Coordinates of C-alpha atoms in Angstrom, one line a residue:
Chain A
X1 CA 99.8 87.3 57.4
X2 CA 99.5 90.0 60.2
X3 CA 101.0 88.5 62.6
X4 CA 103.9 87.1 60.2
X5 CA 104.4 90.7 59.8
X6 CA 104.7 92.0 63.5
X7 CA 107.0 88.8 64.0
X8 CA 109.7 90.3 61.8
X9 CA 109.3 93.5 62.9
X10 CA 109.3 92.8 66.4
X11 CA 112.0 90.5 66.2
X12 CA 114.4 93.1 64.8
X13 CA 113.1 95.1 67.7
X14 CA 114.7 92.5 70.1
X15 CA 118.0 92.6 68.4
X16 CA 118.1 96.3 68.5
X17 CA 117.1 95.7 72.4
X18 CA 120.0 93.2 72.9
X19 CA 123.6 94.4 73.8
X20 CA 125.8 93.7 70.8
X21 CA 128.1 91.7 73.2
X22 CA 125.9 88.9 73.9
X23 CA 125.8 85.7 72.0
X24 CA 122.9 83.9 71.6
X25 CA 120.6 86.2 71.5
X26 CA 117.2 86.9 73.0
X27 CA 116.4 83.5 75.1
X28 CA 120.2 83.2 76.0
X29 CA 120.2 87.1 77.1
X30 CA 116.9 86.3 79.2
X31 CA 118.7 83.8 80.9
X32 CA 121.6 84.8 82.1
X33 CA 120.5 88.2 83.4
X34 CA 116.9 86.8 85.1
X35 CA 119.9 84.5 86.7
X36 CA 121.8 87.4 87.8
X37 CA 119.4 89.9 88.6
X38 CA 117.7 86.5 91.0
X39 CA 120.7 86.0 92.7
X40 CA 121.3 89.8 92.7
X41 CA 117.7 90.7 94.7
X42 CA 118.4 87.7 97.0
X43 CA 122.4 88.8 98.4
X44 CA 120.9 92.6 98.5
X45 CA 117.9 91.3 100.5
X46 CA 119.8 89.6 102.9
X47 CA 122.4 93.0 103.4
X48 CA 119.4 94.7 103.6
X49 CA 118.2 92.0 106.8
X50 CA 121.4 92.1 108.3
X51 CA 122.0 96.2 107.7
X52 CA 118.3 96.4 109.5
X53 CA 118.9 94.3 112.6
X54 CA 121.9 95.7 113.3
X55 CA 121.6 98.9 112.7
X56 CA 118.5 99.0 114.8
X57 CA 120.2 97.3 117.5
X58 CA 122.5 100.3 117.5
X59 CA 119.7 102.4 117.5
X60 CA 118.0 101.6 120.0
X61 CA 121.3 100.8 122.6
X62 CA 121.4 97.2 122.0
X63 CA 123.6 94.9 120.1
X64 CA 121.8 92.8 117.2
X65 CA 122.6 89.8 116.2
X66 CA 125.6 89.3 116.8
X67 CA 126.7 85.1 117.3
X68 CA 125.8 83.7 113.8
X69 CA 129.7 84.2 111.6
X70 CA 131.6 87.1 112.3
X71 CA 129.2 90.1 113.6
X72 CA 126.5 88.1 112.8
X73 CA 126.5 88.1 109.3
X74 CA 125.1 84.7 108.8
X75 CA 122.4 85.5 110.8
X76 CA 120.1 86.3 107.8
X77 CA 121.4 82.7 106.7
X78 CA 120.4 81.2 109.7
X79 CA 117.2 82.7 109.7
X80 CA 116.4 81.7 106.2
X81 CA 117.1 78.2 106.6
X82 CA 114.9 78.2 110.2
X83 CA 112.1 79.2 108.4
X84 CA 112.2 76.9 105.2
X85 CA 112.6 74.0 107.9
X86 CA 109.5 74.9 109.5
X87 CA 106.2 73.1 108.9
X88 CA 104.0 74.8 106.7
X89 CA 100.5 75.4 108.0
X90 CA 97.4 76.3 106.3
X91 CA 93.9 77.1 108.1
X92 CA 91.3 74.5 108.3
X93 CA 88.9 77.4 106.9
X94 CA 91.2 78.9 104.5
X95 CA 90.2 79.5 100.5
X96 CA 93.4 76.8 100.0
X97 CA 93.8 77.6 96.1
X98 CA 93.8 81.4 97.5
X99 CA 95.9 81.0 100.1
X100 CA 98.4 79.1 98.3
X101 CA 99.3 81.8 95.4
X102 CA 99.2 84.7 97.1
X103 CA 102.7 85.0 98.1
X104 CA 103.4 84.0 94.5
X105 CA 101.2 87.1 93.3
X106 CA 103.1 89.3 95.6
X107 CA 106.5 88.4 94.7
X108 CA 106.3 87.9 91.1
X109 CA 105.6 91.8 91.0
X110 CA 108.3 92.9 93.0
X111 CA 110.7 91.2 91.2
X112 CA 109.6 92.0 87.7
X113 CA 110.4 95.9 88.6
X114 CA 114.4 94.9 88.8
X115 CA 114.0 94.2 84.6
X116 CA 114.0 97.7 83.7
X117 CA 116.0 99.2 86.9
X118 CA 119.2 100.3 85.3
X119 CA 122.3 98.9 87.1
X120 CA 124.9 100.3 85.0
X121 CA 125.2 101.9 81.7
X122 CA 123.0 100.4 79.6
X123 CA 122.8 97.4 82.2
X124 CA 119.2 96.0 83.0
X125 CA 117.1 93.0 81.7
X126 CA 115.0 94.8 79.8
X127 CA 117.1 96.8 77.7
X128 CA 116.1 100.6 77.9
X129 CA 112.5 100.8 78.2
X130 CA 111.4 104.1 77.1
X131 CA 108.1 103.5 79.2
X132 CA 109.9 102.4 81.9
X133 CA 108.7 104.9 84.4
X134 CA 105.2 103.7 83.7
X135 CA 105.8 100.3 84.0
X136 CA 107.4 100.5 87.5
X137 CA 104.0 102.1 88.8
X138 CA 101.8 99.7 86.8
X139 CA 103.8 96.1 87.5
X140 CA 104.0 98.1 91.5
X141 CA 100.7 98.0 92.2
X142 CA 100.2 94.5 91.2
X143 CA 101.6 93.3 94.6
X144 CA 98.3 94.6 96.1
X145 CA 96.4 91.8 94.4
X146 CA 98.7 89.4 96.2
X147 CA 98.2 90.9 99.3
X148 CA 94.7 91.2 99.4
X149 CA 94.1 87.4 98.2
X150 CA 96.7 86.6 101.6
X151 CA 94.0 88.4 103.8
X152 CA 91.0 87.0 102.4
X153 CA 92.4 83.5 101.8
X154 CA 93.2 83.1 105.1
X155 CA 90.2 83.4 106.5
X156 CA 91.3 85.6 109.6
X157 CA 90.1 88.7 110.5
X158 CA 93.3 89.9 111.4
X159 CA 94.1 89.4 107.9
X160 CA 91.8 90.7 106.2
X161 CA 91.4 94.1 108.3
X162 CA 95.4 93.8 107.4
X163 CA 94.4 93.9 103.9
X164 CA 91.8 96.6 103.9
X165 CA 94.2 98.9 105.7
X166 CA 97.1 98.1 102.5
X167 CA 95.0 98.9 100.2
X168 CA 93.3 101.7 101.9
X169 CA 97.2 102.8 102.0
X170 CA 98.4 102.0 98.6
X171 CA 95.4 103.3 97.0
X172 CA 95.8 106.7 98.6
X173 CA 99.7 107.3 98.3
X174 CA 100.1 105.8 94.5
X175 CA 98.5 109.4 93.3
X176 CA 101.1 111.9 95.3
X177 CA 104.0 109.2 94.4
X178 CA 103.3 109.3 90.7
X179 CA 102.7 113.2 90.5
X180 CA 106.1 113.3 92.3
X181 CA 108.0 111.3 89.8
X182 CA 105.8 113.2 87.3
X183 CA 108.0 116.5 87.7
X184 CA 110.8 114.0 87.5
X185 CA 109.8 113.0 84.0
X186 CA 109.4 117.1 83.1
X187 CA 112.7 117.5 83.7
X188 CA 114.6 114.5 82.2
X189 CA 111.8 114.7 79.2
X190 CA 111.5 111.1 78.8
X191 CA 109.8 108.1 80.3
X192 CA 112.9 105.8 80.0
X193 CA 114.6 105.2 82.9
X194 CA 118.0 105.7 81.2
X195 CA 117.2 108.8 79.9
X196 CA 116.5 109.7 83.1
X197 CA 119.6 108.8 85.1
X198 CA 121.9 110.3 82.1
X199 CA 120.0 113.6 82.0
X200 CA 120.7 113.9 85.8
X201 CA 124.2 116.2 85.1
X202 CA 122.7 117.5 88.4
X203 CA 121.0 114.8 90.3
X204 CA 117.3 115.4 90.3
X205 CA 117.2 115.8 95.0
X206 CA 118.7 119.0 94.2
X207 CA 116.8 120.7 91.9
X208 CA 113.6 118.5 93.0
X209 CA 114.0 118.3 96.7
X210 CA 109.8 118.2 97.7
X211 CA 109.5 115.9 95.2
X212 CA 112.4 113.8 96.7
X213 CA 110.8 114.1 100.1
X214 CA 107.2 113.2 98.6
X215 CA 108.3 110.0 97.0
X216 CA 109.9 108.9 99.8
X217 CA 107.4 109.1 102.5
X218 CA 104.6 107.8 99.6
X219 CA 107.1 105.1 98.9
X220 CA 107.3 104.3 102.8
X221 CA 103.7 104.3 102.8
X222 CA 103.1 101.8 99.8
X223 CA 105.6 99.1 100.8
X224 CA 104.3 98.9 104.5
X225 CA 107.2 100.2 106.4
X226 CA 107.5 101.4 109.7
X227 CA 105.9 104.9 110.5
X228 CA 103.3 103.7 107.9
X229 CA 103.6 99.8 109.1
X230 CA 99.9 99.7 110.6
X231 CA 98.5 97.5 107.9
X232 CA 101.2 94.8 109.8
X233 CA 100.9 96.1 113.5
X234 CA 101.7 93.6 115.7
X235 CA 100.2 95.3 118.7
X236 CA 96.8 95.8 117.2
X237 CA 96.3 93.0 114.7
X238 CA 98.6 90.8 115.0
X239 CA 100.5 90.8 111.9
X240 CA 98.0 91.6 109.1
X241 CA 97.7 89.8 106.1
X242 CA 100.6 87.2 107.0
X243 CA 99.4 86.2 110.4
X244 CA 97.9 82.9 109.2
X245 CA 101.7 82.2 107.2
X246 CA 104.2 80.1 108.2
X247 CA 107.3 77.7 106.3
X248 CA 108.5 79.0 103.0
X249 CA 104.7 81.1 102.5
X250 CA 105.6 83.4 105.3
X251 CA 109.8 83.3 104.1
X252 CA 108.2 84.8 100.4
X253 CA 105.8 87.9 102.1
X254 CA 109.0 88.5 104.1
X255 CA 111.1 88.3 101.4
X256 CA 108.5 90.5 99.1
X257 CA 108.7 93.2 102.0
X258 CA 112.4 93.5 101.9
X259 CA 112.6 93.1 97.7
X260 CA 109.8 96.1 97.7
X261 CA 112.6 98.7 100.0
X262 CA 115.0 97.3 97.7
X263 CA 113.1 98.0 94.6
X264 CA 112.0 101.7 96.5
X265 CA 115.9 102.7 97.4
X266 CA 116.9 101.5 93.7
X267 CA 114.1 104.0 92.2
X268 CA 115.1 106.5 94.6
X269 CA 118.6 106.0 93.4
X270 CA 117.3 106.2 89.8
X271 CA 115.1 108.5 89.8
X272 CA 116.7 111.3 92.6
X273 CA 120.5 110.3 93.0
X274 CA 122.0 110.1 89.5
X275 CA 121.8 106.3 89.2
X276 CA 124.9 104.3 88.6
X277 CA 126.6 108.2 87.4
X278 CA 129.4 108.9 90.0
X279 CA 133.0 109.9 90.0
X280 CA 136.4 107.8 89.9
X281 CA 134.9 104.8 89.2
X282 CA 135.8 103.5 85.6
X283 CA 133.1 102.5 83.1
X284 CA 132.6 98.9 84.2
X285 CA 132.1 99.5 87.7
X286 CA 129.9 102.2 88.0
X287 CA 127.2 99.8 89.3
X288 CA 129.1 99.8 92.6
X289 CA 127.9 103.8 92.6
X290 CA 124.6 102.4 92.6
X291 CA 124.6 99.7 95.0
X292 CA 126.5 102.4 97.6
X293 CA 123.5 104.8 96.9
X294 CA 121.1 101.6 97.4
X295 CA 122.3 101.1 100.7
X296 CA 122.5 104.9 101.9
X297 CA 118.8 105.3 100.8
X298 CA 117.8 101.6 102.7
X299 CA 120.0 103.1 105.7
X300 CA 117.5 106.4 105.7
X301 CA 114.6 104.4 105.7
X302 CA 116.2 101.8 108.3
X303 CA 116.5 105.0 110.7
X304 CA 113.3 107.0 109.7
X305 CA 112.1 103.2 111.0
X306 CA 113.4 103.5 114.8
X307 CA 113.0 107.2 114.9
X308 CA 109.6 107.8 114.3
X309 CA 106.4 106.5 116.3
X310 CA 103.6 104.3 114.2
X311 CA 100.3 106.7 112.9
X312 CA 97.1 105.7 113.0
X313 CA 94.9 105.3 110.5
X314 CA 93.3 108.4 109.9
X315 CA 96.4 110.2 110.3
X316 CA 97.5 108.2 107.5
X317 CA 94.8 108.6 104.9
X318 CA 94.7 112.5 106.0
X319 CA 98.6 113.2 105.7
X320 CA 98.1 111.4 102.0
X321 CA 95.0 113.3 101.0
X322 CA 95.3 116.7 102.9
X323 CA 99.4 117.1 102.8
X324 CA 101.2 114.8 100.4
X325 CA 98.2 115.1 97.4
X326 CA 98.1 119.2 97.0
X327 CA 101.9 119.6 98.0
X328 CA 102.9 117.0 94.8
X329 CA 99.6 119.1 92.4
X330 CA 102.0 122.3 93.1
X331 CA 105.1 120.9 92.7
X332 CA 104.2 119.8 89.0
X333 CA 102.8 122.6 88.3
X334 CA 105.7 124.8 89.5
X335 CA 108.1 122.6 87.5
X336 CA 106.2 122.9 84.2
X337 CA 106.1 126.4 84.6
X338 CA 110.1 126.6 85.6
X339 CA 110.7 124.0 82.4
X340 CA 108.6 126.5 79.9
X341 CA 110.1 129.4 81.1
X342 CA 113.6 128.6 82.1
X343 CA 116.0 128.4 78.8
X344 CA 117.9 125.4 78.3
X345 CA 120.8 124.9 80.5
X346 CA 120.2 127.1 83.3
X347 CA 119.8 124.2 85.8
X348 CA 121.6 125.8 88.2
X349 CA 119.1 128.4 89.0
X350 CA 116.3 126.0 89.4
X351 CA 118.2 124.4 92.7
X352 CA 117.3 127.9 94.5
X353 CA 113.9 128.6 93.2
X354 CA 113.2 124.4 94.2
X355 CA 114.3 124.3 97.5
X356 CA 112.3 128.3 98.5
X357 CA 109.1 126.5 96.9
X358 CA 109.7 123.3 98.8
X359 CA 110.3 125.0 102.1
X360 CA 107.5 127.5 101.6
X361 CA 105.2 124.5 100.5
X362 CA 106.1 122.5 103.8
X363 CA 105.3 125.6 106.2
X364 CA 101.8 126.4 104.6
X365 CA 100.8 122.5 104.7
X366 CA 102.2 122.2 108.1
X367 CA 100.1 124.7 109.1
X368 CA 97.0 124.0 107.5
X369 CA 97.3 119.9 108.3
X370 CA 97.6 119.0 111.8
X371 CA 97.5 115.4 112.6
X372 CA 95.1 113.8 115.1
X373 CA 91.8 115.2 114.4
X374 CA 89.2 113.5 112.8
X375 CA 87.9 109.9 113.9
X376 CA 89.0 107.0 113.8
X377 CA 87.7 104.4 111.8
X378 CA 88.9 100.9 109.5
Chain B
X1 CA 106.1 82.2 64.7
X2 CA 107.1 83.0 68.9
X3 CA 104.8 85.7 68.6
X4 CA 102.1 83.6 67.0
X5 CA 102.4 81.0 70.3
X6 CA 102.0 84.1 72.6
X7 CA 99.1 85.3 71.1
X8 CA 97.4 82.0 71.2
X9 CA 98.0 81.2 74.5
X10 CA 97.1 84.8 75.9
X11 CA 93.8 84.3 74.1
X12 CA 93.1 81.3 75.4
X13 CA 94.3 82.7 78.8
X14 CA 91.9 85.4 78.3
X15 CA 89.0 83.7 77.3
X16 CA 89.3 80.8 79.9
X17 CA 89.3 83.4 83.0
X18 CA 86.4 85.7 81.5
X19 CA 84.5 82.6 81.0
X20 CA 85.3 81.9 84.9
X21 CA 84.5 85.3 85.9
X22 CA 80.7 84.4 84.6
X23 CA 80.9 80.9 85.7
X24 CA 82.4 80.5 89.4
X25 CA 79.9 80.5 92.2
X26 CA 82.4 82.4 94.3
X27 CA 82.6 85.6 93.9
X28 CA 86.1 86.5 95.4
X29 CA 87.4 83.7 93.2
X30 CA 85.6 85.3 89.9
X31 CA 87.0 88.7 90.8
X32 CA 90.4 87.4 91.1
X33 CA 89.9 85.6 87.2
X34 CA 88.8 88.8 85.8
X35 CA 92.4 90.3 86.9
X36 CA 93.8 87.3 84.7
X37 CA 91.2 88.4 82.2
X38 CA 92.8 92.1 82.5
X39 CA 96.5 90.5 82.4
X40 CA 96.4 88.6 78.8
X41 CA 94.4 91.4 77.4
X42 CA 97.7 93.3 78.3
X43 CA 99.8 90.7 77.0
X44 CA 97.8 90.6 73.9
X45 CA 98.9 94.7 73.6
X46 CA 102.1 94.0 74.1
X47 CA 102.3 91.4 71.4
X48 CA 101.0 94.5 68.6
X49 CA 103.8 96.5 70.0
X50 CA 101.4 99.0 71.7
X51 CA 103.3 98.8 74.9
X52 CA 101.7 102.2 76.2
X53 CA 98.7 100.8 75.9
X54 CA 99.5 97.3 77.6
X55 CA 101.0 99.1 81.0
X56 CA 98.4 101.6 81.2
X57 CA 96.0 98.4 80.8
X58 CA 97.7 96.8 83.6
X59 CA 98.1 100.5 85.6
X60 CA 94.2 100.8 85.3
X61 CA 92.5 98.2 85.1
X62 CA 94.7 95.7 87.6
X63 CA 96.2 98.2 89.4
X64 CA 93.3 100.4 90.3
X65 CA 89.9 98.7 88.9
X66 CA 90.2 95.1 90.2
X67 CA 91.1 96.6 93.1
X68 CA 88.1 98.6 93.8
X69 CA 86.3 95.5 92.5
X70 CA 87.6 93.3 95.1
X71 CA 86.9 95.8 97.3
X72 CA 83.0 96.3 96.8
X73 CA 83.0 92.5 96.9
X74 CA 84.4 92.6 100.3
X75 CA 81.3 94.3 101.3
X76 CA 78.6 91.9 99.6
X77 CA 77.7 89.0 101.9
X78 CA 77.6 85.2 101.0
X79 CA 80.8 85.6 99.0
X80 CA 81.4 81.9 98.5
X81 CA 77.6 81.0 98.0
X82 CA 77.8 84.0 95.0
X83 CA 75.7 85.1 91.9
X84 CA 72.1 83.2 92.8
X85 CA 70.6 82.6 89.8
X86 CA 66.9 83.7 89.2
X87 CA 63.5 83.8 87.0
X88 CA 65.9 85.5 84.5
X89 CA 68.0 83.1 83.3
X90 CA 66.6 81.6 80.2
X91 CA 66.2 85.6 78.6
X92 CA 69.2 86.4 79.6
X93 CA 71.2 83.4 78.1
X94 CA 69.3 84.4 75.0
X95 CA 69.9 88.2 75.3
X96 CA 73.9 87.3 75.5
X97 CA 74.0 84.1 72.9
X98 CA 72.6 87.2 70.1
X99 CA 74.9 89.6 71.5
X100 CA 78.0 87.2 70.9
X101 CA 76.5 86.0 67.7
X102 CA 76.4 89.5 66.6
X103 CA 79.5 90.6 67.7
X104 CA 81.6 87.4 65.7
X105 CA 79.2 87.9 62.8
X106 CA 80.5 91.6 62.7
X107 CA 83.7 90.7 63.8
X108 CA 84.7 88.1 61.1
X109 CA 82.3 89.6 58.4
X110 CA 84.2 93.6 58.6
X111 CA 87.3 93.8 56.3
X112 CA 89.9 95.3 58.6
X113 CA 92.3 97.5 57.3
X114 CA 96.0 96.6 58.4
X115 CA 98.6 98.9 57.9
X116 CA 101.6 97.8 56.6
X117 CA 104.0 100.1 58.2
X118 CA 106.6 98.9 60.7
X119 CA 105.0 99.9 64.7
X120 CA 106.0 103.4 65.9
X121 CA 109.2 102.8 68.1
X122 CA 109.6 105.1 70.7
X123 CA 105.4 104.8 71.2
X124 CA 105.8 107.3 73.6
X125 CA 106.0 111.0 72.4
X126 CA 103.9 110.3 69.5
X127 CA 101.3 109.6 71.3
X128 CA 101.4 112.5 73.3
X129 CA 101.7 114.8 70.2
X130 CA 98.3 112.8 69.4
X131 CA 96.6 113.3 72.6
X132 CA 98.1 117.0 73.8
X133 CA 99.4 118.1 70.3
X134 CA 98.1 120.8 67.4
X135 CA 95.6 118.9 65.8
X136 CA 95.2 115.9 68.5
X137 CA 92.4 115.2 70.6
X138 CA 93.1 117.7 73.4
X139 CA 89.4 118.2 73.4
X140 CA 88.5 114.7 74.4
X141 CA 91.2 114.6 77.2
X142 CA 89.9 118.1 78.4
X143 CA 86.4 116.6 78.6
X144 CA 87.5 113.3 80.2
X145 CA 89.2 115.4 82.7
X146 CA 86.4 117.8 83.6
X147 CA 84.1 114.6 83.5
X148 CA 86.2 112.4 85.9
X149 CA 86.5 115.8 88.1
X150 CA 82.8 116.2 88.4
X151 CA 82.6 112.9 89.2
X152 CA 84.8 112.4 91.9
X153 CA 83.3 115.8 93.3
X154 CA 79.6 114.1 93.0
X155 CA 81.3 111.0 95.3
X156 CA 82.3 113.1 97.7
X157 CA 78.7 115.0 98.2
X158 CA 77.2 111.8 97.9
X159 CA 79.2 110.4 100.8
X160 CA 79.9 113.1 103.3
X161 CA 77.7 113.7 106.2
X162 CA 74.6 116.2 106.5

């Protein structure tokens, strides 16, 4: 009786979900866009390969690949196919059930986030999930499960110190990331990741620039890349939680770690850079707005990558507790205060007041956290 | 009738891994079930149409909870020996058998009241006019606040050096 109930209801919920110009309906609509948004990860992931090698080959005075098709753009191809070839070996002392879903458990996640990212007007999976800010976090910081079952299935302690050090990290920087998207959802006033692309008639890095900045380094920070890649640091242990991967196991944590900056630029894109919105471009192909934004946001963190020199540990939990964590507290505070106060449609004078918090936020931090002190332990 | 098969097959999701969490000798493993356990209870949330409630189940509880579980277990020794049992078993076996029996007697025996309105769609702000909102219970989430405050201050004095 109850649930005969909720099953009408929820059903008409679906239909209201589901874009009029699909036939079929619900599992058809599943379908086709899991297909495409698959497919969609996997071509972006392997730009993403090929924008990195390169790109850091220029970088640091060298070519990149550059044999494999035309400048090398078959080299992610190539790479790919290498390393499902190859055998697949699993330690003699490994937990094997363990060992064997982890990558599974880390890339389930990661994908999941592309059903609510919206890719065009009224474009994702999904439909418009009006808690679709919370569910990014939430299904996010599912991929440190995965993670931590690669370090302690493996039986390695290179591994599992790996692990300890990830979730060390994501533990720490999930609390300033979420603040920061916090003032985000203040000033779009809704949770829906639609709502908050088409409220951005200015895009949100202008009149939120520390919150920008603060999302980007926490992102950095949760999805292991380079100067926060020390839970993966080949000089001290080896590669971390994947060292004991190989085959197609090792092709998904790599895969996971290039979906997860995907997943982080298209956020970014979402959340700071206006989404799919842009000009010129007519209705239908607004989505190549977002995938140019992807790739400018991928290209910052590509050069933060060869720029910047690894941190250690400590510096890492302290830049997270002592800098990021208080700067974000102030910056939602500050926005509440501008959103109460401020009347509606003066935007424009929040871009001034913004950027003279965030640049008299950075100097005091700066001042009062230094990196380098404290001791070094984990 | 798709929403009935979901809800069976969460339940029985759920209720296989918390009966692994109790029953595996390892204790990594159990830990690892009990995020299961966490996941179908979410799924069960999302099948009432609280899906607040369901995310921030996931957000918590396998997000930050398991987490810290796997964590301590990280620094118990023996994980794969596990749970030894001891002189306790037999009162504690009946100490759980009359807790279950009283919870499905109370459970089946209690005539729930169901609502026949259609679920809240957006969830979102009315819940926050219920928790933040004239008349809400503002003073519950004050005195969560203050409580998780004090007791994150009480870790750190526990922890930090003399």
């Amino acid at each position: 009786m109850i649930m005969s109930n909720l099953d009408l209801n929820n059903l008409g919920n679906l239909q209201k979900v589901l874009p009029p110009d699909w036939p079929g309906g619900f599992w058809w609509h599943w379908l086709v866009f899991t297909t495409i948004i698959i497919n969609a990860v996997l071509i972006l992931v392997m730009a993403f390969i090929y924008i990195e090698r390169r790109g850091m080959g220029r970088m640091q005075s060298r070519l990149g690949p550059n044999r494999t098709g035309p400048f090398g753009i078959f080299q992610p191809v190539a790479d790919a196919i290498k390393v499902l070839l190859k055998e697949d070996i699993v330690p003699d002392t490994a937990d094997k059930v363990v060992h064997w879903l982890a990558p599974l458990i880390a890339f389930v996640p990661t994908l999941m986030i592309f059903a609510v990212v919206p890719f065009g007007a009224g474009w994702s999976l999904a439909g418009d999930l009006n808690v679709g800010v919370l569910y990014v976090t939430a299904i996010g910081s599912i991929s440190t499960v995965g993670v931590f079952m690669a370090g302690w299935g493996s039986s390695n302690k290179y591994s599992l110190l790996g692990a300890m050090r990830n979730v060390a990290a994501v533990v720490s920087y999930e609390m300033p990331l979420v603040l920061s998207v916090a003032s985000v959802v203040l000033l779009a006033g809704s949770l829906s990741l639609h709502e908050i692309v088409q409220a951005q008639s200015i895009p949100f890095i202008l009149l939120q620039p520390l919150a920008f900045l603060i999302f980007f380094m926490a992102g950095c920070a949760e999805i292991n890349r380079s100067p926060f890649d020390l839970m993966e640091a080949d000089s001290e242990i080896v590669a971390g939680f994947h060292t004991e991967y190989s085959g197609m196991k090792f092709a998904m944590f790599y895969l996971v770690e290039y979906a997860e900056a995907l997943a982080l630029s298209a956020l970014i894109t979402t959340f700071f850079l206006g989404g799919w919105q842009g000009p010129l471009l007519p209705p239908n192909f607004q989505w190549l707005w977002f995938v140019a934004k992807v790739f400018i946001v991928f290209f910052v963190m590509v050069w933060t990558r060869t720029t910047l020199p690894r941190v250690r540990i400590d510096q890492l939990m302290g830049f997270s507790w002592k800098f990021l964590l208080p700067l974000s507290i102030i910056n939602l505070i500050a926005t509440a205060i501008q959103v109460l106060v401020l009347p509606e449609g003066s935007l424009w004078v929040m871009i001034p007041v913004n950027f003279t918090i965030a640049a008299v936020l950075i100097l005091i931090g700066s001042n009062f956290f230094t990196p380098g002190r404290g001791r070094v332990e984990v | 009738m798709a929403l009935n098969i979901a809800f069976w097959l969460l339940a029985a999701t759920g209720v296989a891994a918390a009966l692994s969490v109790v029953l595996l000798r390892n204790v990594f493993r159990a830990a690892l079930t009990l995020v299961l356990c966490f996941v179908s209870v979410a799924g069960i949330y999302i099948t009432l149409s609280a899906d607040f409630l369901a995310i921030v189940q996931i957000l918590i509880y396998v997000g930050g909870i398991s987490v810290l579980v796997i964590l301590a277990v990280m620094l118990t020794r023996d994980v794969t020996q596990g749970s030894p049992s001891n002189k306790l078993k037999v009162p504690a076996l009946l100490v759980a058998a009359l807790f279950a029996g009283v919870l499905i007697f109370s459970l089946t025996q209690t005539p729930w009241a169901v609502s026949a309105e259609p679920p809240l769609e957006p969830t979102t702000s009315a819940l926050a006019g219920k928790l933040l909102g004239q008349g809400g219970f503002i003073l519950a989430v004050e005195i969560a606040a203050t409580l998780l405050l004090a007791a994150i201050l009480g870790a750190i004095v526990l922890v930090r050096e003399k």
